[in-house]
mmCIF file of C-alpha atoms in Angstrom:
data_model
loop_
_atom_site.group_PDB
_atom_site.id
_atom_site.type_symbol
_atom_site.label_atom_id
_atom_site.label_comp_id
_atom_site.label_asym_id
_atom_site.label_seq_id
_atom_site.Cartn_x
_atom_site.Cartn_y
_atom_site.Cartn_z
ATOM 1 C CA UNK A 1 1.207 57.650 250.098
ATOM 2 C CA UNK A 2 2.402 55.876 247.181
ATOM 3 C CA UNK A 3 3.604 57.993 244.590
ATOM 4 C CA UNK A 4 2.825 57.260 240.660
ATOM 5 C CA UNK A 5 5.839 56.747 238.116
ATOM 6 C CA UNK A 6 5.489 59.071 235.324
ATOM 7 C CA UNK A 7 8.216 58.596 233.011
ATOM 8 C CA UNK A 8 9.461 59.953 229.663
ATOM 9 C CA UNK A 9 11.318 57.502 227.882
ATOM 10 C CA UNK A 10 13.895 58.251 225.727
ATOM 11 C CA UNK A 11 15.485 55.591 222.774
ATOM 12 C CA UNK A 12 18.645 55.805 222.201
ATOM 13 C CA UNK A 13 20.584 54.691 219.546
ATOM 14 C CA UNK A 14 23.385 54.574 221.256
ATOM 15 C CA UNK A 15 13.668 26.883 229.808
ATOM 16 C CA UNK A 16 14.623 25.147 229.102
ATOM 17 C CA UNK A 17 11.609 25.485 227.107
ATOM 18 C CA UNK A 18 9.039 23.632 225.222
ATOM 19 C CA UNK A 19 8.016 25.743 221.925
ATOM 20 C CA UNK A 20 4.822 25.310 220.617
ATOM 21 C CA UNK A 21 3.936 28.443 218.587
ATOM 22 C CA UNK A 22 0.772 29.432 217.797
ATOM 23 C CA UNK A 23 0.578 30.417 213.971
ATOM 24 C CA UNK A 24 -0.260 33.970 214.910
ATOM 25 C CA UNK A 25 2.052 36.512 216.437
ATOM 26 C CA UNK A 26 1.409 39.272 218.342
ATOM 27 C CA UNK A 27 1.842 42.565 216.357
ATOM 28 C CA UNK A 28 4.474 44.756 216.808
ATOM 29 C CA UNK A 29 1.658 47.399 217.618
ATOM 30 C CA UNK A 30 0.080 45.641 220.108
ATOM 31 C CA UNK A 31 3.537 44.540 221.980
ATOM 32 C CA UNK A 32 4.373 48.407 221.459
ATOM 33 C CA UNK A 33 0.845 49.544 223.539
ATOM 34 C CA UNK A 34 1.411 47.196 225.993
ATOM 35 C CA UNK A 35 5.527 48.192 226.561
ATOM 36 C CA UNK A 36 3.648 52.227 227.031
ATOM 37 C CA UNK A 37 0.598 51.154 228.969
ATOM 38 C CA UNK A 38 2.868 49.388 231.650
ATOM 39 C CA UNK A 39 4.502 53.015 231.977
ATOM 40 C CA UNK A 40 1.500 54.833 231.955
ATOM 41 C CA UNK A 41 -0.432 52.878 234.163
ATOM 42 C CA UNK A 42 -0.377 53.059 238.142
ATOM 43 C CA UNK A 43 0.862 49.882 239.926
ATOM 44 C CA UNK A 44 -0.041 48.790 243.198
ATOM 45 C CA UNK A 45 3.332 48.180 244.348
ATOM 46 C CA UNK A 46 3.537 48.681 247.978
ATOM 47 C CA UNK A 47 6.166 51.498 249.229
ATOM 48 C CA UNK A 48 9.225 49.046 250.683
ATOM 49 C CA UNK A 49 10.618 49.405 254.536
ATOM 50 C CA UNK A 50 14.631 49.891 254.059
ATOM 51 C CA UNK A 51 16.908 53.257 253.915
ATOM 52 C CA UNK A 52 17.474 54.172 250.239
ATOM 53 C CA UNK A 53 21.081 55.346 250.374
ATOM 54 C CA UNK A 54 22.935 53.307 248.630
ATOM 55 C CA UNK A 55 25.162 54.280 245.694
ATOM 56 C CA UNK A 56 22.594 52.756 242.431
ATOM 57 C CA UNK A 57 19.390 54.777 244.296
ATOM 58 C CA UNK A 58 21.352 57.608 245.474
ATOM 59 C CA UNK A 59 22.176 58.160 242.111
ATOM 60 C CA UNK A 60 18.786 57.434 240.564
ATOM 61 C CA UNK A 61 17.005 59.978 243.169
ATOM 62 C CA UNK A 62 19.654 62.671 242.369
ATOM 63 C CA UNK A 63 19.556 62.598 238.767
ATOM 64 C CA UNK A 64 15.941 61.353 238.096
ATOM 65 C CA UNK A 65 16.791 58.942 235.894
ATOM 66 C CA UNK A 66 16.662 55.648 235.580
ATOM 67 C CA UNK A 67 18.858 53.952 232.703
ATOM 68 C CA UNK A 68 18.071 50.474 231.630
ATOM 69 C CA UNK A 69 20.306 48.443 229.391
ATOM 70 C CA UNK A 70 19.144 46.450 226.744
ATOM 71 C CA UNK A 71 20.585 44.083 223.983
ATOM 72 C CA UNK A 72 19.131 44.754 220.837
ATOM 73 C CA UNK A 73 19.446 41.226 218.760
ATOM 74 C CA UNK A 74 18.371 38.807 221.519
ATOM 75 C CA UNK A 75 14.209 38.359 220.710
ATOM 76 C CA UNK A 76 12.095 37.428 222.331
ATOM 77 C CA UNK A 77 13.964 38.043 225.383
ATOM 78 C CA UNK A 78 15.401 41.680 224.935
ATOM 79 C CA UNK A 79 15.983 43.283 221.300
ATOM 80 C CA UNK A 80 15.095 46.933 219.350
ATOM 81 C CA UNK A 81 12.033 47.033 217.392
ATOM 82 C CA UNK A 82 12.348 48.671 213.473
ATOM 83 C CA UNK A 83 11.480 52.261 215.356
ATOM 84 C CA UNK A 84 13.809 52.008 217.607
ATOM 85 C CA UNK A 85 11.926 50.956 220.621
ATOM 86 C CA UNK A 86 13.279 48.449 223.079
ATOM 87 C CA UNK A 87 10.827 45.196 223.473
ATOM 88 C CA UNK A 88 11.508 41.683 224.844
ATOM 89 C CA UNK A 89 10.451 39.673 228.040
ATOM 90 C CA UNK A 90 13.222 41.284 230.419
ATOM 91 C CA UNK A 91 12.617 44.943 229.131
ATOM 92 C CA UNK A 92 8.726 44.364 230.432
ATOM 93 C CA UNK A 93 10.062 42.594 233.856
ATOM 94 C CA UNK A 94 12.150 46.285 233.825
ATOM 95 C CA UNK A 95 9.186 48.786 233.226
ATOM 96 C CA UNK A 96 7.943 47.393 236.680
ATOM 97 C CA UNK A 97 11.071 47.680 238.752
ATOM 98 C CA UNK A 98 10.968 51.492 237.681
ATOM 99 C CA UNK A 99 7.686 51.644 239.080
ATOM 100 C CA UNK A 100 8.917 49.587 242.008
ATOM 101 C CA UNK A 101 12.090 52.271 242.076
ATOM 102 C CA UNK A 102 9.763 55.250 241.979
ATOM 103 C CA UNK A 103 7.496 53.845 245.170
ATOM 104 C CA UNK A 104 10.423 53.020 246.832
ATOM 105 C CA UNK A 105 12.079 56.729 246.498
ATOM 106 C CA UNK A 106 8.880 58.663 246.323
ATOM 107 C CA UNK A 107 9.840 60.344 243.179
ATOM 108 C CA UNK A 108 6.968 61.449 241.213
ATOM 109 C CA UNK A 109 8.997 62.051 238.273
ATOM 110 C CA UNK A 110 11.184 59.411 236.909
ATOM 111 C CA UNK A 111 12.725 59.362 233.467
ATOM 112 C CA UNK A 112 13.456 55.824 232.075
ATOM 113 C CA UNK A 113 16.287 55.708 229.638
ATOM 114 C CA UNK A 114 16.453 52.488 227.627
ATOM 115 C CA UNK A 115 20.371 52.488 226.199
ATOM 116 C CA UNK A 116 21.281 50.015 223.941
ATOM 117 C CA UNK A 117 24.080 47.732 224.630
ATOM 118 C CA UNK A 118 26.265 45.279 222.904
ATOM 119 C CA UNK A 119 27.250 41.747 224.176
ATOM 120 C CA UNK A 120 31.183 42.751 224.535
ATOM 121 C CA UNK A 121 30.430 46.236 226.582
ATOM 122 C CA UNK A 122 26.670 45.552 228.760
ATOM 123 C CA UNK A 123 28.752 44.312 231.611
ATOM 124 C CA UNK A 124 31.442 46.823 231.779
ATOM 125 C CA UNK A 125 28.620 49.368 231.355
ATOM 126 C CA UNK A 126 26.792 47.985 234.444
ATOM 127 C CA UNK A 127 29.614 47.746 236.506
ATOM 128 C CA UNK A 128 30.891 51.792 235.537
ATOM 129 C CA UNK A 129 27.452 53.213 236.368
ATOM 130 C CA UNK A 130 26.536 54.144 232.771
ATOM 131 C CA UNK A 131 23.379 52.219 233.382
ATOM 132 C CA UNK A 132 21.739 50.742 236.602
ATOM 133 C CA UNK A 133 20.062 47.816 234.903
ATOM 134 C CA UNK A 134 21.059 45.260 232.491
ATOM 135 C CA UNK A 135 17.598 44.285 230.984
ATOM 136 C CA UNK A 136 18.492 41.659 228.711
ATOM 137 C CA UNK A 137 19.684 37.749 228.048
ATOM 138 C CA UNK A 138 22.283 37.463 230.496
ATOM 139 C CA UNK A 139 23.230 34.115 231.404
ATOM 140 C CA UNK A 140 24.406 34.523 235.549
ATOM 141 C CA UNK A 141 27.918 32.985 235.797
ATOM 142 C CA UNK A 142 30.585 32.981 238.470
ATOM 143 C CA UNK A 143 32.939 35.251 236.447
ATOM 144 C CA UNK A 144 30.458 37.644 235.485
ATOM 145 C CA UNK A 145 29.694 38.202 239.069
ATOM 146 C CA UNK A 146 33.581 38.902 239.543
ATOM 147 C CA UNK A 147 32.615 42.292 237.543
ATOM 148 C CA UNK A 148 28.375 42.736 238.556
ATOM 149 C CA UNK A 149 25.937 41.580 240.524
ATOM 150 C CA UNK A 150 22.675 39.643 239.551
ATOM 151 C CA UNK A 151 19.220 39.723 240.550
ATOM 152 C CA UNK A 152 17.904 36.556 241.294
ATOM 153 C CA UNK A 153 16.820 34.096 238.036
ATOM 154 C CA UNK A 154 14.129 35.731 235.922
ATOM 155 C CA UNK A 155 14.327 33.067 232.882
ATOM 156 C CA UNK A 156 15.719 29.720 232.137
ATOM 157 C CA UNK A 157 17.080 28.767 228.793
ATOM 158 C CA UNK A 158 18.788 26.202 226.845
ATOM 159 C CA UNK A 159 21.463 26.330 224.096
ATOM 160 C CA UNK A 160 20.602 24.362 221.221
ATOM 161 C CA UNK A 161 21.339 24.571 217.728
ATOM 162 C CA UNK A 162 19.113 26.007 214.062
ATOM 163 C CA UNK A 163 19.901 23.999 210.995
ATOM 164 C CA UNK A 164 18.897 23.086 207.564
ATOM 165 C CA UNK A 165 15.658 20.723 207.327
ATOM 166 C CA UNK A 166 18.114 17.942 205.634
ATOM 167 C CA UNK A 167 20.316 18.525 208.789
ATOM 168 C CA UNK A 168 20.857 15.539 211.130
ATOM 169 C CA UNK A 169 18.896 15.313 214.128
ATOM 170 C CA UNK A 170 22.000 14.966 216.476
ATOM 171 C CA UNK A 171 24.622 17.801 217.510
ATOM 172 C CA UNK A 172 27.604 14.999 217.178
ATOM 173 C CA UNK A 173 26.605 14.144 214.002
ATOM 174 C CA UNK A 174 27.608 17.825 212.854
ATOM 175 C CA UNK A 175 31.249 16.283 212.874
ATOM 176 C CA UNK A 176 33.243 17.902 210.174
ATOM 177 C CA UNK A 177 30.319 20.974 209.614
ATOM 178 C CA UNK A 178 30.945 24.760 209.680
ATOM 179 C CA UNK A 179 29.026 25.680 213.277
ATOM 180 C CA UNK A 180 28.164 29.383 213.795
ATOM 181 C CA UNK A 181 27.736 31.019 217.217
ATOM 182 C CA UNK A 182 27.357 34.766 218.306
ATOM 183 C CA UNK A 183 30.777 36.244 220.023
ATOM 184 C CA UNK A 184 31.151 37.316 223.344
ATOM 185 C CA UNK A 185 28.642 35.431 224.810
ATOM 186 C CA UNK A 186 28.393 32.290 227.411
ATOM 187 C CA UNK A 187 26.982 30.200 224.298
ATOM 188 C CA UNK A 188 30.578 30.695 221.969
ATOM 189 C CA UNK A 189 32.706 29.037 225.333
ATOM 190 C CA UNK A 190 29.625 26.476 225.845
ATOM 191 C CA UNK A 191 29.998 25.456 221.412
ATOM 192 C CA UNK A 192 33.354 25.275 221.908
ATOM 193 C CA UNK A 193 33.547 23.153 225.056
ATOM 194 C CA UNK A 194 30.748 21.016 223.776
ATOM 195 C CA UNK A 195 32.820 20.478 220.515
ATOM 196 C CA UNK A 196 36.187 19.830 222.412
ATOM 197 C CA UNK A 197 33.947 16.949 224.466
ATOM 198 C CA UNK A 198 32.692 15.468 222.042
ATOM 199 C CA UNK A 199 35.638 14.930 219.603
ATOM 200 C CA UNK A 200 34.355 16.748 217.128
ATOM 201 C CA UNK A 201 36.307 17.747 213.725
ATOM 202 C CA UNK A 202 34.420 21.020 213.421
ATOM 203 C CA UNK A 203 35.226 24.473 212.457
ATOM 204 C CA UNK A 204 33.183 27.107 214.481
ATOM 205 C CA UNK A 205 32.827 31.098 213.314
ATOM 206 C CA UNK A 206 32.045 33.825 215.380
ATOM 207 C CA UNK A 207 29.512 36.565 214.641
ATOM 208 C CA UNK A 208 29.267 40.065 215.526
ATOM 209 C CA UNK A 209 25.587 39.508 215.580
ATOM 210 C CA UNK A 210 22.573 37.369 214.980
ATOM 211 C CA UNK A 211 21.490 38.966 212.395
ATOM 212 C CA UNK A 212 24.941 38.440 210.686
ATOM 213 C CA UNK A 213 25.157 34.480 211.871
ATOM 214 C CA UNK A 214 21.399 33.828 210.351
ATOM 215 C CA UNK A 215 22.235 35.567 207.043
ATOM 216 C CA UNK A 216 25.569 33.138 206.879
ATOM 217 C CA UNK A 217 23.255 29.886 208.217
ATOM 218 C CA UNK A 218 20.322 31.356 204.935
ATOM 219 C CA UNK A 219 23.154 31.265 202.550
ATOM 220 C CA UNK A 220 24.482 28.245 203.462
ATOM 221 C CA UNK A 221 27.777 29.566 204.532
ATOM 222 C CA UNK A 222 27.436 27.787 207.992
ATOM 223 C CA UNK A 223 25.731 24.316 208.540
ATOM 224 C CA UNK A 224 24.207 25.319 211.969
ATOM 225 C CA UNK A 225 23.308 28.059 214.189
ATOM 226 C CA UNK A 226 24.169 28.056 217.631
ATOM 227 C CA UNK A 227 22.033 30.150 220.811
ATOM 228 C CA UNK A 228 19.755 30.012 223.425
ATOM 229 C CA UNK A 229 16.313 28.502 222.670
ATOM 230 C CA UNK A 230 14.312 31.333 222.928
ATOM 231 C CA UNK A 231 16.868 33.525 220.890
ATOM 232 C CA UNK A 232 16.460 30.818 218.161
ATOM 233 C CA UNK A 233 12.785 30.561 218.030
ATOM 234 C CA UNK A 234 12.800 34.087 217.488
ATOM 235 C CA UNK A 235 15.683 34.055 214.735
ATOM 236 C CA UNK A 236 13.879 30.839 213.050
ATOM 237 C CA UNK A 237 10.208 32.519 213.143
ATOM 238 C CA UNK A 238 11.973 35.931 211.629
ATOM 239 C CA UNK A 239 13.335 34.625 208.821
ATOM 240 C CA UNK A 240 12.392 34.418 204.882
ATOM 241 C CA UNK A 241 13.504 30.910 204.710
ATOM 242 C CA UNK A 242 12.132 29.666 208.215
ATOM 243 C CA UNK A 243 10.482 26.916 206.638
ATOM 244 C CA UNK A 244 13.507 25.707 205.240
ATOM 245 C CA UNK A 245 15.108 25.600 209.085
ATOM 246 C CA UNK A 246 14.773 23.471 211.808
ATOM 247 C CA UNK A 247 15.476 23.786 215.790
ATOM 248 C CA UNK A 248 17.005 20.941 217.108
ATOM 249 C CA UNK A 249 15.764 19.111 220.322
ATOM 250 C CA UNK A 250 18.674 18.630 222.001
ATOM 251 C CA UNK A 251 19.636 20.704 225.328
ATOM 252 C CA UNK A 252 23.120 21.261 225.553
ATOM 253 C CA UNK A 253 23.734 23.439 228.592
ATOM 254 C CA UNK A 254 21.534 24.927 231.145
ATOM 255 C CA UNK A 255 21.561 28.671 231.141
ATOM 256 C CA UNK A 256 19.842 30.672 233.893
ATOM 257 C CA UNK A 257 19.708 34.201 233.344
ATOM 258 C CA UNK A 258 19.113 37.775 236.073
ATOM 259 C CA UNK A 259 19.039 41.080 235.764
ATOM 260 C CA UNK A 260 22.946 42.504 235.871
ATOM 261 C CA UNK A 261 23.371 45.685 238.470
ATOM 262 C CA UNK A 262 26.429 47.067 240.685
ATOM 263 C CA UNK A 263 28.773 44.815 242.521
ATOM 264 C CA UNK A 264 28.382 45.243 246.041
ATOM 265 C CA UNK A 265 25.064 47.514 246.020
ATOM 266 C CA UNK A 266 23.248 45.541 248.129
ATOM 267 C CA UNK A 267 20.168 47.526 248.655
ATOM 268 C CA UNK A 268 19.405 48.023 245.331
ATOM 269 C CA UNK A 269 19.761 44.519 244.661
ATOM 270 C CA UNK A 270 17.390 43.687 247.507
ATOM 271 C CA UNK A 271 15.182 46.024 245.898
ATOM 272 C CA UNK A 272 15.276 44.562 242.809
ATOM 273 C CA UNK A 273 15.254 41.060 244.139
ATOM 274 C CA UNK A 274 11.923 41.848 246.381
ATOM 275 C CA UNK A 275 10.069 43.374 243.248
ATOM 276 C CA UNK A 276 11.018 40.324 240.865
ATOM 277 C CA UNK A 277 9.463 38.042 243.769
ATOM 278 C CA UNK A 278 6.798 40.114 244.253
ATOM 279 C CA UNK A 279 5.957 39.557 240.275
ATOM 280 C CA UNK A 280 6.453 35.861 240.425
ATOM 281 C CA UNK A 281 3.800 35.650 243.692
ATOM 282 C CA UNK A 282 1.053 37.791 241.518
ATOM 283 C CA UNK A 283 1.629 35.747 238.943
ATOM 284 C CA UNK A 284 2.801 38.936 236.868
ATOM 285 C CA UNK A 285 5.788 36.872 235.509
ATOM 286 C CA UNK A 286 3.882 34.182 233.474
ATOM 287 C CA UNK A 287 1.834 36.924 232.124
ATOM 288 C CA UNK A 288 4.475 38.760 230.812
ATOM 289 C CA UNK A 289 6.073 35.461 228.951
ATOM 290 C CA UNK A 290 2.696 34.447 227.787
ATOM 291 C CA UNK A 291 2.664 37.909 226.053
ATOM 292 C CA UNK A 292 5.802 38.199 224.974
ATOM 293 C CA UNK A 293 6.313 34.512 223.892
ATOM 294 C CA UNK A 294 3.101 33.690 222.198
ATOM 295 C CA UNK A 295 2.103 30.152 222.603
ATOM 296 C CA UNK A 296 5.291 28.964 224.611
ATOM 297 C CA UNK A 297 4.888 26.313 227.193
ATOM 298 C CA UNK A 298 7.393 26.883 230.250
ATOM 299 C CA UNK A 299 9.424 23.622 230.967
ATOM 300 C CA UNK A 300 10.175 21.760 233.900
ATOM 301 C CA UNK A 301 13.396 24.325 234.852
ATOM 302 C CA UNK A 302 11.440 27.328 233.957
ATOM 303 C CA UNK A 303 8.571 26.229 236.252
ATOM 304 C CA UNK A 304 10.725 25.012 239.309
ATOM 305 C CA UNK A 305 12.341 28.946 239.397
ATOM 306 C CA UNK A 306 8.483 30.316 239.654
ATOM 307 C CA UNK A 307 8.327 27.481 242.602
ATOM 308 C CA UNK A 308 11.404 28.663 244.654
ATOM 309 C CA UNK A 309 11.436 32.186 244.039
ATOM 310 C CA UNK A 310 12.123 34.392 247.413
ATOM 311 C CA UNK A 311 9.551 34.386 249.944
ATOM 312 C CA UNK A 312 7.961 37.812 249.935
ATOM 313 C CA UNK A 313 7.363 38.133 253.768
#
């Protein structure tokens, strides 16, 4: 008998793409009713046929909690509403697994935990056992996975750059400009190895935050912004002077992006990996980007990964 997830959540303070947004966003109510209603309501995913002992769901059934790591500056993907609740595409693509989690372990009880993380400690927090999921943007890369595992793909983005309307259209034609990126992330090595490549005379600054790099890009301390497309669109679209900015067409890398977990725990990440496939074959994963991503077209990367996504059988 399959077992519901009832969960109290606690929280803590602690594709490339082809944008074409509709003028009218979701409210943060609405996005806020549907992040409870996916707790509160009972899925229909099926109880799974392997032993649960290894060390993530050991831990989870002992405890009774499930933690799930989140960035908090990284909308629409992952990213901390004004109240303190955790919202974004991979949060939602997270509420499932725990119902997934609480099938799999019959638990009838299962507290979530949404802990906030920051882009220099989510990995190292992953890999200690602080939390079991990384729920965010994180681009999958071979060194990463020298520290964590990933599920497989869940997104595909692009790095691309915000500017000034009176910007040029061209990233090499930012020769000589002040380029801002965010620090510790795969998009700060992929500026400055796209700068170095090119030839470029430009200086590049490093932000704690987005928040931070926007503000400098607003106030014209920095000619351009540099991030993921989706983390863009959602910086742009935010701020007071977003008809004064401009996203740039060009792709400059690639990024595909997982779920982070243990090194090594390979039943977990099977778990994880059969529920995330599961959601692409019902079609759940297009639903939850439609809703998070308001009038967002999936490009030709983002709709090859719904195509080749695990066989469920």
């Amino acid at each position: 008998m399959e077992m519901p997830l009832e969960c109290t959540i606690h929280w803590w303070e602690d594709w490339s793409i082809e944008f074409d947004f509709a003028q009218n966003r979701q409210s943060p109510q609405n996005s806020r009713d549907i992040m409870k209603n996916f707790f509160l309501s009972l899925l229909t995913i099926g109880l799974l046929a392997f032993p649960a002992h290894a060390q993530t769901l050991d831990r989870i059934k002992e405890t009774g909690q499930l933690k799930l790591g989140y960035r908090i500056d990284a909308a629409p993907l992952s990213y901390q509403r004004v109240g303190g609740e955790p919202a974004g595409y991979s949060p939602l693509i997270c509420v499932q697994l725990g119902q997934a989690i609480a099938n799999h372990l019959k638990m009838k009880d299962l507290e979530a935990i949404f802990v906030p993380v920051d882009a220099s400690d989510r990995f190292d927090k992953v890999a200690s056992g602080e939390i079991d999921l990384l729920c965010g943007a994180a681009t999958i890369t071979l060194s990463r996975r020298e520290l964590v595992d990933f599920s497989i793909p869940t997104f595909v983005d692009g790095t691309s750059l915000i500017v000034h309307n009176d910007s040029p259209d061209s990233f090499q034609e930012l020769a000589g400009k002040k380029l801002g990126v965010r620090k510790d992330t795969t998009t700060e090595q992929a500026l400055n190895n796209s700068v170095k490549a090119a030839g470029m005379d430009a200086k590049v600054y490093t932000f704690s935050s987005h928040r931070l790099g926007m503000a400098a890009l607003e106030s014209n301390e920095i000619d351009a912004y540099f991030a993921d497309q989706s983390i863009l669109s959602g910086l742009r679209m935010a701020s007071a002077k977003a008809n004064e900015l401009k996203m740039l067409s060009e792709i400059l890398t690639l990024e595909k992006q997982g779920l982070a977990l243990a090194r090594g725990d390979s039943e977990f990440r099977l778990l994880v990996d059969r529920t995330i496939s599961e959601m692409y074959a019902r079609g759940e994963m297009v639903r939850i980007l439609e809703g998070e991503i308001p009038g967002a077209r999936p490009g030709i990367a983002l709709k090859a990964m719904y195509l080749i996504a695990p066989t469920t059988e």
